[in-house]
Amino acid sequence: MRKTSIAIIVLATLLTSGFLVSAHIFRLHIDKTWYQPGEEIIIILEIKNTLNVEKEMDIKVTLVEENNKYPPSVWQYLLILQPGETRNIIIYEETVTEFMVNGEYTLTAQLLEERFVLYEDEVRFSITGLPETMDIDILLSDDPGFSVLKDVFLLNQRIYLSYNSSVENIDVNCKIIYPDNTSKNVTLPYSLVVDQIGLYSLNIDAYKEGYRDIYKSLQFAVIKETPFQSKESVEIGGETWLYLAVCVIILVAASVAVVLKKMRT
């Protein structure tokens, strides 16, 4: 009997202090679960303070796309509700535009009390009809097999331009801007002999129906000759190697002489 009385007192204390129950109603409402470009997504949170005292409501909201194709978002609300007050608040309102991506989304709302989750609700919705994303990497090399990628080439050398993409059969246009500011529009893959010294610019435009266009810019340089490989440097290098060889022969001969002298003694 004594234990039962103690349990009742503890339970009553918790209830009156507001630790066990802060809101009897905490739920999300969404009008549909499938959206297309131009449609508006509105998610409403219905919340009620069932206590007999004014209550501060700390609400945390998160939005994630299940395949991580869209950056997750987190935001919070701080509400003060009077005893028995019910409030409907719009916690998410967004029009589907090209800045979003197709995918499966989950929005979660949590009611926090001293960092503990007292109530939680979630809604799921899908977005379709937007252009898909694609990736593309531009390749430059003096090797048609692109075994080694480069961004510095020699004058009058043939270079090759191509690409790797996550999507097949895309159109890749490239505007080549030469060091003298003349330009040429080509379609990748492409090859050319670089006949001007200086900096070349490439403006890339990749597109395919049903996908987002990609724009990229990059540069490569053309020099007259490889550093330290001029005729003069090669001749100097030959003389240096001859000098080093003579020095090595002298050192070896001296070492042999010392060894023979020790053996005789």
PDB file of C-alpha atoms in Angstrom:
ATOM      1  CA  MET A   1       0.000   0.000   0.000  1.00  0.00           C
ATOM      2  CA  ARG A   2       2.836   2.346   0.904  1.00  0.00           C
ATOM      3  CA  LYS A   3       4.650   1.628  -2.407  1.00  0.00           C
ATOM      4  CA  THR A   4       1.469   2.318  -4.372  1.00  0.00           C
ATOM      5  CA  SER A   5       1.009   5.674  -2.638  1.00  0.00           C
ATOM      6  CA  ILE A   6       4.586   6.693  -3.412  1.00  0.00           C
ATOM      7  CA  ALA A   7       4.161   5.759  -7.119  1.00  0.00           C
ATOM      8  CA  ILE A   8       0.964   7.841  -7.338  1.00  0.00           C
ATOM      9  CA  ILE A   9       2.672  10.841  -5.786  1.00  0.00           C
ATOM     10  CA  VAL A  10       5.661  10.605  -8.179  1.00  0.00           C
ATOM     11  CA  LEU A  11       3.361  10.272 -11.205  1.00  0.00           C
ATOM     12  CA  ALA A  12       1.291  13.278 -10.112  1.00  0.00           C
ATOM     13  CA  THR A  13       4.431  15.340  -9.621  1.00  0.00           C
ATOM     14  CA  LEU A  14       5.698  14.552 -13.126  1.00  0.00           C
ATOM     15  CA  LEU A  15       2.354  15.350 -14.693  1.00  0.00           C
ATOM     16  CA  THR A  16       1.999  18.698 -12.944  1.00  0.00           C
ATOM     17  CA  SER A  17       5.581  19.685 -13.732  1.00  0.00           C
ATOM     18  CA  GLY A  18       5.010  19.083 -17.456  1.00  0.00           C
ATOM     19  CA  PHE A  19       7.821  16.571 -18.021  1.00  0.00           C
ATOM     20  CA  LEU A  20       5.662  13.743 -19.304  1.00  0.00           C
ATOM     21  CA  VAL A  21       3.136  15.628 -21.399  1.00  0.00           C
ATOM     22  CA  SER A  22       3.701  18.931 -23.177  1.00  0.00           C
ATOM     23  CA  ALA A  23       1.219  18.601 -26.059  1.00  0.00           C
ATOM     24  CA  HIS A  24      -1.522  16.089 -26.749  1.00  0.00           C
ATOM     25  CA  ILE A  25      -1.662  17.137 -30.399  1.00  0.00           C
ATOM     26  CA  PHE A  26       1.456  17.278 -32.552  1.00  0.00           C
ATOM     27  CA  ARG A  27       0.931  16.213 -36.163  1.00  0.00           C
ATOM     28  CA  LEU A  28       1.824  17.228 -39.704  1.00  0.00           C
ATOM     29  CA  HIS A  29      -0.582  17.773 -42.597  1.00  0.00           C
ATOM     30  CA  ILE A  30       0.213  17.743 -46.327  1.00  0.00           C
ATOM     31  CA  ASP A  31      -2.348  17.989 -49.124  1.00  0.00           C
ATOM     32  CA  LYS A  32      -0.682  15.409 -51.430  1.00  0.00           C
ATOM     33  CA  THR A  33       2.457  13.322 -51.697  1.00  0.00           C
ATOM     34  CA  TRP A  34       3.468  13.820 -55.352  1.00  0.00           C
ATOM     35  CA  TYR A  35       4.541  17.111 -56.941  1.00  0.00           C
ATOM     36  CA  GLN A  36       5.688  18.375 -60.336  1.00  0.00           C
ATOM     37  CA  PRO A  37       7.388  21.592 -61.534  1.00  0.00           C
ATOM     38  CA  GLY A  38       5.348  24.705 -60.763  1.00  0.00           C
ATOM     39  CA  GLU A  39       3.298  23.110 -57.983  1.00  0.00           C
ATOM     40  CA  GLU A  40       3.440  24.428 -54.421  1.00  0.00           C
ATOM     41  CA  ILE A  41       4.316  22.235 -51.462  1.00  0.00           C
ATOM     42  CA  ILE A  42       2.711  23.325 -48.179  1.00  0.00           C
ATOM     43  CA  ILE A  43       3.197  21.381 -44.940  1.00  0.00           C
ATOM     44  CA  ILE A  44       1.329  22.456 -41.823  1.00  0.00           C
ATOM     45  CA  LEU A  45       2.047  21.516 -38.218  1.00  0.00           C
ATOM     46  CA  GLU A  46      -0.929  21.266 -35.860  1.00  0.00           C
ATOM     47  CA  ILE A  47       0.111  21.676 -32.241  1.00  0.00           C
ATOM     48  CA  LYS A  48      -1.884  22.054 -29.008  1.00  0.00           C
ATOM     49  CA  ASN A  49      -0.859  22.897 -25.464  1.00  0.00           C
ATOM     50  CA  THR A  50      -3.006  20.728 -23.176  1.00  0.00           C
ATOM     51  CA  LEU A  51      -1.475  21.990 -19.935  1.00  0.00           C
ATOM     52  CA  ASN A  52      -3.088  24.486 -17.603  1.00  0.00           C
ATOM     53  CA  VAL A  53      -0.093  26.802 -17.874  1.00  0.00           C
ATOM     54  CA  GLU A  54       1.572  28.801 -20.622  1.00  0.00           C
ATOM     55  CA  LYS A  55       4.045  26.584 -22.479  1.00  0.00           C
ATOM     56  CA  GLU A  56       7.081  27.326 -24.629  1.00  0.00           C
ATOM     57  CA  MET A  57       7.289  24.947 -27.606  1.00  0.00           C
ATOM     58  CA  ASP A  58      10.728  24.222 -29.091  1.00  0.00           C
ATOM     59  CA  ILE A  59      10.194  22.665 -32.535  1.00  0.00           C
ATOM     60  CA  LYS A  60      12.936  21.270 -34.770  1.00  0.00           C
ATOM     61  CA  VAL A  61      12.282  20.553 -38.465  1.00  0.00           C
ATOM     62  CA  THR A  62      14.490  18.587 -40.880  1.00  0.00           C
ATOM     63  CA  LEU A  63      14.116  17.913 -44.595  1.00  0.00           C
ATOM     64  CA  VAL A  64      16.158  15.229 -46.369  1.00  0.00           C
ATOM     65  CA  GLU A  65      16.167  13.533 -49.765  1.00  0.00           C
ATOM     66  CA  GLU A  66      16.701   9.803 -49.278  1.00  0.00           C
ATOM     67  CA  ASN A  67      19.436   9.495 -51.944  1.00  0.00           C
ATOM     68  CA  ASN A  68      21.280  12.657 -50.834  1.00  0.00           C
ATOM     69  CA  LYS A  69      20.711  14.321 -54.202  1.00  0.00           C
ATOM     70  CA  TYR A  70      19.498  17.487 -52.446  1.00  0.00           C
ATOM     71  CA  PRO A  71      21.238  19.217 -49.497  1.00  0.00           C
ATOM     72  CA  PRO A  72      19.518  18.455 -46.159  1.00  0.00           C
ATOM     73  CA  SER A  73      17.921  21.356 -44.309  1.00  0.00           C
ATOM     74  CA  VAL A  74      17.375  21.974 -40.580  1.00  0.00           C
ATOM     75  CA  TRP A  75      15.478  24.836 -38.971  1.00  0.00           C
ATOM     76  CA  GLN A  76      13.679  25.562 -35.698  1.00  0.00           C
ATOM     77  CA  TYR A  77      10.626  27.354 -34.324  1.00  0.00           C
ATOM     78  CA  LEU A  78      10.051  28.669 -30.825  1.00  0.00           C
ATOM     79  CA  LEU A  79       6.377  29.140 -29.944  1.00  0.00           C
ATOM     80  CA  ILE A  80       4.593  30.185 -26.782  1.00  0.00           C
ATOM     81  CA  LEU A  81       1.132  28.667 -26.431  1.00  0.00           C
ATOM     82  CA  GLN A  82      -1.449  29.622 -23.849  1.00  0.00           C
ATOM     83  CA  PRO A  83      -3.257  26.917 -21.830  1.00  0.00           C
ATOM     84  CA  GLY A  84      -5.450  24.865 -24.167  1.00  0.00           C
ATOM     85  CA  GLU A  85      -4.345  26.838 -27.236  1.00  0.00           C
ATOM     86  CA  THR A  86      -4.169  25.093 -30.625  1.00  0.00           C
ATOM     87  CA  ARG A  87      -2.148  26.553 -33.455  1.00  0.00           C
ATOM     88  CA  ASN A  88      -1.593  25.580 -37.098  1.00  0.00           C
ATOM     89  CA  ILE A  89       1.694  26.834 -38.516  1.00  0.00           C
ATOM     90  CA  ILE A  90       3.145  26.488 -41.992  1.00  0.00           C
ATOM     91  CA  ILE A  91       6.549  24.961 -41.420  1.00  0.00           C
ATOM     92  CA  TYR A  92       7.380  24.335 -45.089  1.00  0.00           C
ATOM     93  CA  GLU A  93       6.219  26.233 -48.176  1.00  0.00           C
ATOM     94  CA  GLU A  94       8.074  25.859 -51.454  1.00  0.00           C
ATOM     95  CA  THR A  95       7.305  25.936 -55.173  1.00  0.00           C
ATOM     96  CA  VAL A  96       8.905  23.130 -57.193  1.00  0.00           C
ATOM     97  CA  THR A  97      11.497  24.777 -59.456  1.00  0.00           C
ATOM     98  CA  GLU A  98      14.674  23.789 -61.287  1.00  0.00           C
ATOM     99  CA  PHE A  99      16.644  24.557 -58.130  1.00  0.00           C
ATOM    100  CA  MET A 100      15.247  21.344 -56.631  1.00  0.00           C
ATOM    101  CA  VAL A 101      15.825  17.772 -57.818  1.00  0.00           C
ATOM    102  CA  ASN A 102      13.659  14.758 -58.474  1.00  0.00           C
ATOM    103  CA  GLY A 103      13.549  12.424 -55.502  1.00  0.00           C
ATOM    104  CA  GLU A 104      11.869  11.089 -52.383  1.00  0.00           C
ATOM    105  CA  TYR A 105      11.756  13.588 -49.529  1.00  0.00           C
ATOM    106  CA  THR A 106      11.047  13.213 -45.815  1.00  0.00           C
ATOM    107  CA  LEU A 107      10.156  16.145 -43.572  1.00  0.00           C
ATOM    108  CA  THR A 108      10.334  15.458 -39.829  1.00  0.00           C
ATOM    109  CA  ALA A 109       9.091  17.696 -37.003  1.00  0.00           C
ATOM    110  CA  GLN A 110      10.142  17.156 -33.382  1.00  0.00           C
ATOM    111  CA  LEU A 111       8.928  18.764 -30.171  1.00  0.00           C
ATOM    112  CA  LEU A 112      11.900  19.121 -27.824  1.00  0.00           C
ATOM    113  CA  GLU A 113      11.989  19.446 -24.039  1.00  0.00           C
ATOM    114  CA  GLU A 114      15.434  20.022 -22.532  1.00  0.00           C
ATOM    115  CA  ARG A 115      16.973  18.446 -25.684  1.00  0.00           C
ATOM    116  CA  PHE A 116      14.768  15.345 -25.389  1.00  0.00           C
ATOM    117  CA  VAL A 117      12.257  14.482 -28.110  1.00  0.00           C
ATOM    118  CA  LEU A 118       8.755  14.423 -26.625  1.00  0.00           C
ATOM    119  CA  TYR A 119       6.782  14.183 -29.851  1.00  0.00           C
ATOM    120  CA  GLU A 120       7.723  13.464 -33.456  1.00  0.00           C
ATOM    121  CA  ASP A 121       5.861  13.251 -36.742  1.00  0.00           C
ATOM    122  CA  GLU A 122       6.926  13.002 -40.378  1.00  0.00           C
ATOM    123  CA  VAL A 123       5.502  13.244 -43.884  1.00  0.00           C
ATOM    124  CA  ARG A 124       6.916  11.950 -47.160  1.00  0.00           C
ATOM    125  CA  PHE A 125       6.531  13.353 -50.648  1.00  0.00           C
ATOM    126  CA  SER A 126       7.984  12.849 -54.127  1.00  0.00           C
ATOM    127  CA  ILE A 127       9.123  15.335 -56.772  1.00  0.00           C
ATOM    128  CA  THR A 128       9.156  14.285 -60.428  1.00  0.00           C
ATOM    129  CA  GLY A 129       9.331  15.959 -63.827  1.00  0.00           C
ATOM    130  CA  LEU A 130      12.445  18.075 -63.237  1.00  0.00           C
ATOM    131  CA  PRO A 131      15.519  17.709 -65.492  1.00  0.00           C
ATOM    132  CA  GLU A 132      17.930  15.077 -64.187  1.00  0.00           C
ATOM    133  CA  THR A 133      21.517  15.932 -63.265  1.00  0.00           C
ATOM    134  CA  MET A 134      24.598  14.624 -65.051  1.00  0.00           C
ATOM    135  CA  ASP A 135      28.355  14.833 -64.526  1.00  0.00           C
ATOM    136  CA  ILE A 136      31.075  15.479 -67.096  1.00  0.00           C
ATOM    137  CA  ASP A 137      34.880  15.582 -66.944  1.00  0.00           C
ATOM    138  CA  ILE A 138      36.889  17.205 -69.739  1.00  0.00           C
ATOM    139  CA  LEU A 139      39.999  15.308 -70.925  1.00  0.00           C
ATOM    140  CA  LEU A 140      43.120  16.869 -72.521  1.00  0.00           C
ATOM    141  CA  SER A 141      46.141  14.903 -73.664  1.00  0.00           C
ATOM    142  CA  ASP A 142      48.751  14.503 -76.405  1.00  0.00           C
ATOM    143  CA  ASP A 143      47.804  10.817 -76.428  1.00  0.00           C
ATOM    144  CA  PRO A 144      44.597   9.802 -78.275  1.00  0.00           C
ATOM    145  CA  GLY A 145      44.120   7.090 -75.642  1.00  0.00           C
ATOM    146  CA  PHE A 146      44.287   9.686 -72.826  1.00  0.00           C
ATOM    147  CA  SER A 147      46.677   7.559 -70.795  1.00  0.00           C
ATOM    148  CA  VAL A 148      48.136  10.758 -69.302  1.00  0.00           C
ATOM    149  CA  LEU A 149      46.138  13.969 -68.917  1.00  0.00           C
ATOM    150  CA  LYS A 150      47.955  17.279 -69.377  1.00  0.00           C
ATOM    151  CA  ASP A 151      47.386  21.004 -69.340  1.00  0.00           C
ATOM    152  CA  VAL A 152      50.751  22.112 -70.796  1.00  0.00           C
ATOM    153  CA  PHE A 153      51.734  21.259 -74.396  1.00  0.00           C
ATOM    154  CA  LEU A 154      54.510  22.018 -76.874  1.00  0.00           C
ATOM    155  CA  LEU A 155      54.196  24.291 -79.893  1.00  0.00           C
ATOM    156  CA  ASN A 156      52.969  22.479 -83.047  1.00  0.00           C
ATOM    157  CA  GLN A 157      51.991  19.433 -80.991  1.00  0.00           C
ATOM    158  CA  ARG A 158      48.694  17.672 -81.711  1.00  0.00           C
ATOM    159  CA  ILE A 159      46.421  17.567 -78.690  1.00  0.00           C
ATOM    160  CA  TYR A 160      43.189  15.673 -78.125  1.00  0.00           C
ATOM    161  CA  LEU A 161      40.030  16.913 -76.399  1.00  0.00           C
ATOM    162  CA  SER A 162      37.338  14.560 -75.128  1.00  0.00           C
ATOM    163  CA  TYR A 163      35.133  13.896 -72.100  1.00  0.00           C
ATOM    164  CA  ASN A 164      33.813  11.318 -69.634  1.00  0.00           C
ATOM    165  CA  SER A 165      30.184  11.554 -68.546  1.00  0.00           C
ATOM    166  CA  SER A 166      27.734   9.763 -66.287  1.00  0.00           C
ATOM    167  CA  VAL A 167      25.227   9.909 -69.171  1.00  0.00           C
ATOM    168  CA  GLU A 168      25.644   8.445 -72.655  1.00  0.00           C
ATOM    169  CA  ASN A 169      25.014  10.159 -75.989  1.00  0.00           C
ATOM    170  CA  ILE A 170      25.264  13.746 -74.842  1.00  0.00           C
ATOM    171  CA  ASP A 171      26.136  16.730 -77.041  1.00  0.00           C
ATOM    172  CA  VAL A 172      29.274  18.572 -75.978  1.00  0.00           C
ATOM    173  CA  ASN A 173      30.083  21.847 -77.709  1.00  0.00           C
ATOM    174  CA  CYS A 174      33.366  23.617 -77.115  1.00  0.00           C
ATOM    175  CA  LYS A 175      34.504  27.133 -77.934  1.00  0.00           C
ATOM    176  CA  ILE A 176      38.300  27.308 -78.240  1.00  0.00           C
ATOM    177  CA  ILE A 177      39.736  30.764 -77.607  1.00  0.00           C
ATOM    178  CA  TYR A 178      43.309  31.106 -78.896  1.00  0.00           C
ATOM    179  CA  PRO A 179      46.057  33.266 -77.367  1.00  0.00           C
ATOM    180  CA  ASP A 180      45.475  35.918 -80.100  1.00  0.00           C
ATOM    181  CA  ASN A 181      41.761  36.066 -79.020  1.00  0.00           C
ATOM    182  CA  THR A 182      40.480  34.375 -82.162  1.00  0.00           C
ATOM    183  CA  SER A 183      38.055  31.533 -81.515  1.00  0.00           C
ATOM    184  CA  LYS A 184      36.616  28.368 -83.025  1.00  0.00           C
ATOM    185  CA  ASN A 185      33.499  26.354 -82.176  1.00  0.00           C
ATOM    186  CA  VAL A 186      33.917  22.580 -82.260  1.00  0.00           C
ATOM    187  CA  THR A 187      32.159  19.454 -81.006  1.00  0.00           C
ATOM    188  CA  LEU A 188      33.956  17.041 -78.687  1.00  0.00           C
ATOM    189  CA  PRO A 189      35.772  14.758 -79.145  1.00  0.00           C
ATOM    190  CA  TYR A 190      38.169  16.855 -81.224  1.00  0.00           C
ATOM    191  CA  SER A 191      41.876  17.200 -81.967  1.00  0.00           C
ATOM    192  CA  LEU A 192      44.014  20.111 -83.148  1.00  0.00           C
ATOM    193  CA  VAL A 193      47.603  21.155 -83.728  1.00  0.00           C
ATOM    194  CA  VAL A 194      48.438  24.085 -81.470  1.00  0.00           C
ATOM    195  CA  ASP A 195      50.347  26.680 -83.491  1.00  0.00           C
ATOM    196  CA  GLN A 196      50.335  29.601 -81.053  1.00  0.00           C
ATOM    197  CA  ILE A 197      52.316  30.042 -77.867  1.00  0.00           C
ATOM    198  CA  GLY A 198      50.309  31.153 -74.845  1.00  0.00           C
ATOM    199  CA  LEU A 199      47.136  30.420 -72.915  1.00  0.00           C
ATOM    200  CA  TYR A 200      44.129  28.718 -74.544  1.00  0.00           C
ATOM    201  CA  SER A 201      40.619  28.832 -73.065  1.00  0.00           C
ATOM    202  CA  LEU A 202      37.875  26.230 -73.460  1.00  0.00           C
ATOM    203  CA  ASN A 203      34.216  27.053 -72.842  1.00  0.00           C
ATOM    204  CA  ILE A 204      32.216  23.827 -72.628  1.00  0.00           C
ATOM    205  CA  ASP A 205      28.447  23.447 -73.058  1.00  0.00           C
ATOM    206  CA  ALA A 206      27.064  19.912 -72.528  1.00  0.00           C
ATOM    207  CA  TYR A 207      23.402  19.108 -72.895  1.00  0.00           C
ATOM    208  CA  LYS A 208      20.870  16.331 -73.443  1.00  0.00           C
ATOM    209  CA  GLU A 209      17.101  16.368 -73.461  1.00  0.00           C
ATOM    210  CA  GLY A 210      15.694  15.622 -70.023  1.00  0.00           C
ATOM    211  CA  TYR A 211      18.915  16.659 -68.247  1.00  0.00           C
ATOM    212  CA  ARG A 212      20.296  19.871 -66.806  1.00  0.00           C
ATOM    213  CA  ASP A 213      22.787  21.690 -69.040  1.00  0.00           C
ATOM    214  CA  ILE A 214      26.388  21.817 -67.847  1.00  0.00           C
ATOM    215  CA  TYR A 215      28.732  24.757 -68.430  1.00  0.00           C
ATOM    216  CA  LYS A 216      32.451  24.490 -67.760  1.00  0.00           C
ATOM    217  CA  SER A 217      35.515  26.637 -68.448  1.00  0.00           C
ATOM    218  CA  LEU A 218      39.144  25.568 -68.328  1.00  0.00           C
ATOM    219  CA  GLN A 219      42.523  26.575 -69.754  1.00  0.00           C
ATOM    220  CA  PHE A 220      45.710  25.009 -71.029  1.00  0.00           C
ATOM    221  CA  ALA A 221      49.104  26.438 -71.994  1.00  0.00           C
ATOM    222  CA  VAL A 222      51.352  25.992 -75.023  1.00  0.00           C
ATOM    223  CA  ILE A 223      55.097  26.614 -74.702  1.00  0.00           C
ATOM    224  CA  LYS A 224      57.916  26.676 -77.240  1.00  0.00           C
ATOM    225  CA  GLU A 225      59.973  23.867 -75.712  1.00  0.00           C
ATOM    226  CA  THR A 226      60.124  21.703 -72.619  1.00  0.00           C
ATOM    227  CA  PRO A 227      62.038  23.409 -69.767  1.00  0.00           C
ATOM    228  CA  PHE A 228      65.676  22.240 -69.417  1.00  0.00           C
ATOM    229  CA  GLN A 229      65.439  20.413 -72.726  1.00  0.00           C
ATOM    230  CA  SER A 230      66.788  23.070 -75.131  1.00  0.00           C
ATOM    231  CA  LYS A 231      69.732  22.255 -77.416  1.00  0.00           C
ATOM    232  CA  GLU A 232      72.108  24.240 -75.262  1.00  0.00           C
ATOM    233  CA  SER A 233      70.973  22.497 -72.069  1.00  0.00           C
ATOM    234  CA  VAL A 234      71.356  19.099 -73.694  1.00  0.00           C
ATOM    235  CA  GLU A 235      74.955  19.886 -74.700  1.00  0.00           C
ATOM    236  CA  ILE A 236      75.764  21.092 -71.215  1.00  0.00           C
ATOM    237  CA  GLY A 237      74.166  17.992 -69.822  1.00  0.00           C
ATOM    238  CA  GLY A 238      76.403  15.786 -72.009  1.00  0.00           C
ATOM    239  CA  GLU A 239      79.542  17.504 -70.814  1.00  0.00           C
ATOM    240  CA  THR A 240      78.397  17.173 -67.232  1.00  0.00           C
ATOM    241  CA  TRP A 241      77.826  13.454 -67.612  1.00  0.00           C
ATOM    242  CA  LEU A 242      81.328  13.031 -69.132  1.00  0.00           C
ATOM    243  CA  TYR A 243      82.867  14.932 -66.235  1.00  0.00           C
ATOM    244  CA  LEU A 244      80.991  12.788 -63.701  1.00  0.00           C
ATOM    245  CA  ALA A 245      82.101   9.607 -65.465  1.00  0.00           C
ATOM    246  CA  VAL A 246      85.782  10.644 -65.321  1.00  0.00           C
ATOM    247  CA  CYS A 247      85.413  11.477 -61.625  1.00  0.00           C
ATOM    248  CA  VAL A 248      83.902   8.069 -60.924  1.00  0.00           C
ATOM    249  CA  ILE A 249      86.727   6.278 -62.788  1.00  0.00           C
ATOM    250  CA  ILE A 250      89.357   8.210 -60.819  1.00  0.00           C
ATOM    251  CA  LEU A 251      87.647   7.396 -57.506  1.00  0.00           C
ATOM    252  CA  VAL A 252      87.386   3.705 -58.382  1.00  0.00           C
ATOM    253  CA  ALA A 253      91.042   3.584 -59.442  1.00  0.00           C
ATOM    254  CA  ALA A 254      92.148   5.265 -56.216  1.00  0.00           C
ATOM    255  CA  SER A 255      90.113   2.811 -54.153  1.00  0.00           C
ATOM    256  CA  VAL A 256      91.646  -0.172 -55.946  1.00  0.00           C
ATOM    257  CA  ALA A 257      95.154   1.225 -55.390  1.00  0.00           C
ATOM    258  CA  VAL A 258      94.505   1.601 -51.677  1.00  0.00           C
ATOM    259  CA  VAL A 259      93.210  -1.963 -51.403  1.00  0.00           C
ATOM    260  CA  LEU A 260      96.230  -3.397 -53.287  1.00  0.00           C
ATOM    261  CA  LYS A 261      98.644  -1.429 -51.094  1.00  0.00           C
ATOM    262  CA  LYS A 262      97.044  -2.851 -47.935  1.00  0.00           C
ATOM    263  CA  MET A 263      97.222  -6.371 -49.321  1.00  0.00           C
ATOM    264  CA  ARG A 264     100.980  -6.018 -49.989  1.00  0.00           C
ATOM    265  CA  THR A 265     101.620  -4.801 -46.469  1.00  0.00           C
TER     266      THR A 265
END
